[in-house]
mmCIF file of C-alpha atoms in Angstrom:
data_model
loop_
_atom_site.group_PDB
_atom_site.id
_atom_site.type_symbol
_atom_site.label_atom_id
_atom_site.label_comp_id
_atom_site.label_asym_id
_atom_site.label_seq_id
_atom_site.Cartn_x
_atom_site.Cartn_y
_atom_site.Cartn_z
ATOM 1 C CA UNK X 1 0.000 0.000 0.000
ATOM 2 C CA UNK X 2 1.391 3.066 -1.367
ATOM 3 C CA UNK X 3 0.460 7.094 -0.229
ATOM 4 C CA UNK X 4 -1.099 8.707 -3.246
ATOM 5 C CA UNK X 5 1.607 11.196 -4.812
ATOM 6 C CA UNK X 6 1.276 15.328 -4.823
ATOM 7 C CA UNK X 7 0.748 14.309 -8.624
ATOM 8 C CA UNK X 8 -2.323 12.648 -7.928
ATOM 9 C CA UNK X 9 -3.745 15.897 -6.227
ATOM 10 C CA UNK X 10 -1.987 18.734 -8.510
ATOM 11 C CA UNK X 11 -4.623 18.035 -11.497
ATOM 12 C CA UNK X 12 -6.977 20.600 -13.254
ATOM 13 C CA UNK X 13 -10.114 18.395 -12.893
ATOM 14 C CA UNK X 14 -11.433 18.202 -9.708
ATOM 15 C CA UNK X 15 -14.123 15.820 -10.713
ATOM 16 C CA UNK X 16 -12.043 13.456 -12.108
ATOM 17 C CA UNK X 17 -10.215 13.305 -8.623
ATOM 18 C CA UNK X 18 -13.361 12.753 -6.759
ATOM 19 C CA UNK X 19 -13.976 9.870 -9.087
ATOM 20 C CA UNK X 20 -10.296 8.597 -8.786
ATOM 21 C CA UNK X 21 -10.177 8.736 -4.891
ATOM 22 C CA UNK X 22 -13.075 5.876 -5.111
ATOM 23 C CA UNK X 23 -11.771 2.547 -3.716
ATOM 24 C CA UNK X 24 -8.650 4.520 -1.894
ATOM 25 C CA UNK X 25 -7.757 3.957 1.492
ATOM 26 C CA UNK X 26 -7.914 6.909 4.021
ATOM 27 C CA UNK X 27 -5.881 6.415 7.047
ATOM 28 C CA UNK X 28 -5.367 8.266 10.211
ATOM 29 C CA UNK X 29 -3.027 7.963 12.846
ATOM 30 C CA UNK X 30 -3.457 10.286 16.116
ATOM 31 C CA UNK X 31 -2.020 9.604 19.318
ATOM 32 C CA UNK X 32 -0.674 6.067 18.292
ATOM 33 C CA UNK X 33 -3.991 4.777 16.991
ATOM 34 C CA UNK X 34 -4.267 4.035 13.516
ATOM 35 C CA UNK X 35 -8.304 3.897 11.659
ATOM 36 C CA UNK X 36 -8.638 3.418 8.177
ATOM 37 C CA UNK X 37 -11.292 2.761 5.487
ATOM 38 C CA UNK X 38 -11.847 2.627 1.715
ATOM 39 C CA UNK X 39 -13.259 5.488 -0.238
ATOM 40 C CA UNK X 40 -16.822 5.133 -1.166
ATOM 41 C CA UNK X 41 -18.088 8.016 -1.501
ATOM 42 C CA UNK X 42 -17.135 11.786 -2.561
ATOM 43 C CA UNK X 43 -18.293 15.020 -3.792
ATOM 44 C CA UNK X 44 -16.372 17.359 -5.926
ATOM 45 C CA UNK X 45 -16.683 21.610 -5.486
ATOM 46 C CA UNK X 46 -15.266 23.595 -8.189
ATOM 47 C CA UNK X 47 -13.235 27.176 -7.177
ATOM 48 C CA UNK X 48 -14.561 29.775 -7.634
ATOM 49 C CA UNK X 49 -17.217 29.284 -10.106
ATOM 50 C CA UNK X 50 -19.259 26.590 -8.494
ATOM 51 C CA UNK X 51 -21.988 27.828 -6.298
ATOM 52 C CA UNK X 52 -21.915 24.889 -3.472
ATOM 53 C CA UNK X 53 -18.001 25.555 -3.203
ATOM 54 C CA UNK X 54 -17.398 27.552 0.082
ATOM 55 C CA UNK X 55 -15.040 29.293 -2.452
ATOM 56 C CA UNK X 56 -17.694 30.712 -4.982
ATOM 57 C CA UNK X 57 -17.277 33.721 -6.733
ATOM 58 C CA UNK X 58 -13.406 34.081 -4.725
ATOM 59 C CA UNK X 59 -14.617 33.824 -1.247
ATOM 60 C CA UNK X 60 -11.467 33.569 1.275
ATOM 61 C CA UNK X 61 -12.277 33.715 5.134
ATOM 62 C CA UNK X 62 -10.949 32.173 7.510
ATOM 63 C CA UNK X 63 -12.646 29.419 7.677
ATOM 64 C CA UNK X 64 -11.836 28.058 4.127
ATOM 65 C CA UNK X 65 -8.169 29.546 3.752
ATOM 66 C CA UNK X 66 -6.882 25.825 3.238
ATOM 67 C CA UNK X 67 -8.953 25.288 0.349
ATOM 68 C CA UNK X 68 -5.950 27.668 -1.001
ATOM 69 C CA UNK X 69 -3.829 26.096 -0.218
ATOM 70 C CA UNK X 70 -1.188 23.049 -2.210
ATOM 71 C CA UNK X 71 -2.905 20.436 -3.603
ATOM 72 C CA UNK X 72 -2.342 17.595 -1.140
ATOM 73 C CA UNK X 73 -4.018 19.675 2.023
ATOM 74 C CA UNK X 74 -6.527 18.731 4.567
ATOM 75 C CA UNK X 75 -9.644 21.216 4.712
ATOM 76 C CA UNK X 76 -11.636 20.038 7.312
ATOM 77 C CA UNK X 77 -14.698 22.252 8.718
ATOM 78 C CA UNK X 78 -17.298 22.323 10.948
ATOM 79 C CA UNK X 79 -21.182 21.312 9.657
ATOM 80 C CA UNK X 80 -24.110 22.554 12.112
ATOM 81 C CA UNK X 81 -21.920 23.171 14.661
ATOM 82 C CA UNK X 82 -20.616 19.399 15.555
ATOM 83 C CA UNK X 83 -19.648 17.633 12.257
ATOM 84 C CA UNK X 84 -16.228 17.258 10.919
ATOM 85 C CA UNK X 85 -15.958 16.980 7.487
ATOM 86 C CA UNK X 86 -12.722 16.276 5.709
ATOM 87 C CA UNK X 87 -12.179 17.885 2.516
ATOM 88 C CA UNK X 88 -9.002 17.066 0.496
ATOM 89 C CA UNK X 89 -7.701 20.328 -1.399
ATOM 90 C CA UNK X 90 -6.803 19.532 -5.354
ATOM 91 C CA UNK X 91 -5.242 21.621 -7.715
ATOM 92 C CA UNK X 92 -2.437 24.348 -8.216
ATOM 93 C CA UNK X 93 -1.773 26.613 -5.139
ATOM 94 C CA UNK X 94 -4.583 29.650 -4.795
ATOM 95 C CA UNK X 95 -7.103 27.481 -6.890
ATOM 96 C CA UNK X 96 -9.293 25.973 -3.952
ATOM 97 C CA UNK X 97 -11.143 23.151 -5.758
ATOM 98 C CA UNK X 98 -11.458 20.382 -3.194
ATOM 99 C CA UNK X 99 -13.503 17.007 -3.034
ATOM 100 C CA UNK X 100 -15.345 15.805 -0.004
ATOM 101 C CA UNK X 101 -15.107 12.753 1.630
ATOM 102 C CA UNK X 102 -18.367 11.739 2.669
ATOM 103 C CA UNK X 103 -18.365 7.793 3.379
ATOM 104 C CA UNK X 104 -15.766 5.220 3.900
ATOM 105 C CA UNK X 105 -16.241 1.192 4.432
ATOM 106 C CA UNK X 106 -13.906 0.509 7.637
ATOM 107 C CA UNK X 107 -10.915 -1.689 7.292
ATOM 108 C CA UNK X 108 -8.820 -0.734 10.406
ATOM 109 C CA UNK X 109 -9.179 -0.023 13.734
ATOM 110 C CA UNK X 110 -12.912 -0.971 14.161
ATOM 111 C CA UNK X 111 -12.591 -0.701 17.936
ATOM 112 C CA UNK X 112 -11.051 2.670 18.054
ATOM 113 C CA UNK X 113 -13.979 3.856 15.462
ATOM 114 C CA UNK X 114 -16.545 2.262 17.986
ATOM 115 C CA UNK X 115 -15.400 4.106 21.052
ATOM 116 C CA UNK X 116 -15.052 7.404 18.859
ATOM 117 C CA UNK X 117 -18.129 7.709 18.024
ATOM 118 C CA UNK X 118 -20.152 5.956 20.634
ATOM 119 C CA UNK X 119 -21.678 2.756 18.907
ATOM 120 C CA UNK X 120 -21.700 -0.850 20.627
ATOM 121 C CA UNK X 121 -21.208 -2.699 16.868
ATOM 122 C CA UNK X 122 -20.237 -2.249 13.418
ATOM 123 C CA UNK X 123 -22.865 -1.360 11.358
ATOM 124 C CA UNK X 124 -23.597 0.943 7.925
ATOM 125 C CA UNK X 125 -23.861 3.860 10.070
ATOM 126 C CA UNK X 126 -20.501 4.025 11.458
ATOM 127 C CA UNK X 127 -18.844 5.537 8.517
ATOM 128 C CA UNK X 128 -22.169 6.710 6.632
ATOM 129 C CA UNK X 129 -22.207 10.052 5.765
ATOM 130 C CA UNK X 130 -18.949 12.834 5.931
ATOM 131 C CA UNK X 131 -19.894 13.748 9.849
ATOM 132 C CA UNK X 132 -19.667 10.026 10.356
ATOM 133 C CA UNK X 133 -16.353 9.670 8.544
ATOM 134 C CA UNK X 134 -14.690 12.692 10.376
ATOM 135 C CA UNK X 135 -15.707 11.411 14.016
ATOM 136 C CA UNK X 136 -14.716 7.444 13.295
ATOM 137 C CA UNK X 137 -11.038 8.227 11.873
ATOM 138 C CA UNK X 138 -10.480 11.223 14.829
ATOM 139 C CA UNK X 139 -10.728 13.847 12.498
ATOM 140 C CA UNK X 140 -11.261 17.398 13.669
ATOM 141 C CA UNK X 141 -11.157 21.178 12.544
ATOM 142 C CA UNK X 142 -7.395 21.304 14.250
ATOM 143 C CA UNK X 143 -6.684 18.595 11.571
ATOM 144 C CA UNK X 144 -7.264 21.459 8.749
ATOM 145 C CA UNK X 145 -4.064 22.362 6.521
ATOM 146 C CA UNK X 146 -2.133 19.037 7.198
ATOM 147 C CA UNK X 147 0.316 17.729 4.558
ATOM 148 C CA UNK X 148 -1.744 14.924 3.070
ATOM 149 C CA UNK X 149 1.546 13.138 2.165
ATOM 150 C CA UNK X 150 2.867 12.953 5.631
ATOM 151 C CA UNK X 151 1.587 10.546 8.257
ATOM 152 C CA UNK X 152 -1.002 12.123 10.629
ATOM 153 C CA UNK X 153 -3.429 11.798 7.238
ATOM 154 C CA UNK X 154 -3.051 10.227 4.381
ATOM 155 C CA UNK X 155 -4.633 8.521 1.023
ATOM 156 C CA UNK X 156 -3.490 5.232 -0.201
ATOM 157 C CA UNK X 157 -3.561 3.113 -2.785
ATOM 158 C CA UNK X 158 -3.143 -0.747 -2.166
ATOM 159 C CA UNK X 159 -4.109 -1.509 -6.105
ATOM 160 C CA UNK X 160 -7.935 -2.246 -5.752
ATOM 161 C CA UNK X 161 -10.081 -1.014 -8.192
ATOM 162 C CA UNK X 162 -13.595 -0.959 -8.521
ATOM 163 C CA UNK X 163 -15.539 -2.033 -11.887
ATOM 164 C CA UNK X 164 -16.928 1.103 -13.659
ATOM 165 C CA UNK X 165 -20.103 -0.254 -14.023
ATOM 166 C CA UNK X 166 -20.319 0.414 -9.912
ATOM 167 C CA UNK X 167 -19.419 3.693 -10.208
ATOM 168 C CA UNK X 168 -22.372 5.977 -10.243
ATOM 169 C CA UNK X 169 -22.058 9.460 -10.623
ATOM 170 C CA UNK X 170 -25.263 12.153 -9.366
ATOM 171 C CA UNK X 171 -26.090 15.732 -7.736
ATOM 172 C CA UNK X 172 -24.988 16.209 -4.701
ATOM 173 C CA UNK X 173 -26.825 16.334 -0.935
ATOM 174 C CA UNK X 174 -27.516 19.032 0.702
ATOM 175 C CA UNK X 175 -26.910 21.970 -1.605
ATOM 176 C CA UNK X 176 -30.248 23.088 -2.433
ATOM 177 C CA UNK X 177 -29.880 26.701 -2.268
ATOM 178 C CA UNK X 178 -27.018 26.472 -4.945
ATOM 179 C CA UNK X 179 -29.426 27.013 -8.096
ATOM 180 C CA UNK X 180 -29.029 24.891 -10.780
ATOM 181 C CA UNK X 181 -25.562 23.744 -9.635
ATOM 182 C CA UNK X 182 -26.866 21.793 -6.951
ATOM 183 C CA UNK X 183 -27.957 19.414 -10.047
ATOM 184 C CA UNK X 184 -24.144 18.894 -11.475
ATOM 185 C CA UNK X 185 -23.317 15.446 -11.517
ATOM 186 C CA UNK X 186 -20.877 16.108 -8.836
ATOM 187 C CA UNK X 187 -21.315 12.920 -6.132
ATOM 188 C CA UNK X 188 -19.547 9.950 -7.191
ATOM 189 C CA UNK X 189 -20.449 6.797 -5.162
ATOM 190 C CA UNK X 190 -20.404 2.932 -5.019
ATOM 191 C CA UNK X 191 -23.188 1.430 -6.185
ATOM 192 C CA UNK X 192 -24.869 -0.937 -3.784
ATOM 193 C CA UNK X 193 -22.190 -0.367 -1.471
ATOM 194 C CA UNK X 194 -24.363 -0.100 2.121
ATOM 195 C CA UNK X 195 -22.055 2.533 3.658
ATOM 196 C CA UNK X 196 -22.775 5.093 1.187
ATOM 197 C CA UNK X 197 -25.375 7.896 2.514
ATOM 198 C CA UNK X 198 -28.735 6.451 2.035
ATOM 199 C CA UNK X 199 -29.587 9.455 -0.996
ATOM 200 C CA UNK X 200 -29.655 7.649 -4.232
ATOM 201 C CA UNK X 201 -29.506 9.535 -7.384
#
């Protein structure tokens, strides 16, 4: 299993990123504890012109500064006050396109995820959804602007691949008030896969 390369990241087409990053391997290791879990799910946001981005129309605040930042970066913020969601930052430098992880099917540290987040057993709902993803691995706002090729966080690639013909590709959740962008084809998930958020499209 191999860390995916600043090449893999540094790439004009955000979407095909988001659709790349399927079957992946997240990993996290905080405090001696290692969680991981395969990519399932993922949204892309386009800089700048895209009006679900937190970036639309050149919008830089404090809260998405990292979505500036080198391809390879964490951008991890804070949804309805209690959700961490980790965003990985693609792109050249000062171009904040970025694709959300927002479900992973758990390989490692099961345990760790269970006492995390609260659960007595594995089920779909452990990793279900970004909020879900960000409080399994350990994953918080202070985790925002790390080096995605270091060791805290990281993507890797251990050679699976899943068939295209599982790969499904629809609008993404929650973006209603972003017009008729909220309709792009920007959601990439597994088909069938029960960890994926329960919103088919």
């Amino acid at each position: 299993m191999k860390k995916l390369p600043i090449e893999f990241y540094n790439h004009h087409d955000v979407t095909a990123i988001a659709k790349a990053l399927l079957g992946k391997i997240l990993v996290t290791k905080f405090d001696g504890i290692t969680t991981s879990g395969r990519i399932v799910e993922t949204e892309a946001y386009v800089a700048l012109t895209d009006k679900a981005s937190h970036s639309f129309g050149g919008k830089r605040t404090s809260r998405n500064e990292h979505m500036y930042a080198a391809a390879g970066t964490s951008y991890v913020y804070i949804c309805y006050g209690m959700h961490h969601l980790f965003n990985v930052v693609t792109n050249k430098k000062g171009i904040p396109d970025a694709v959300l992880i927002r479900a992973v099917e758990p390989i490692q540290g099961i345990d760790d995820m269970l006492i995390r987040t609260g659960k007595k057993k594995l089920d779909y709902t452990l990793t279900r959804g970004p909020g879900n993803v960000g409080k399994a691995l350990g994953i918080n706002k202070l985790h925002s602007g790390l080096n995605l090729l270091k060791n805290e966080i990281y993507i890797a690639d251990d050679g699976f691949e899943y068939n295209a013909a599982t790969i499904v590709a629809g609008k993404r959740i929650g973006i209603d008030g972003a017009g008729k962008d909220a309709l792009l084809p920007y959601r990439f998930y597994i088909r069938h896969n029960k960890f994926v958020s329960a919103v088919r499209t």
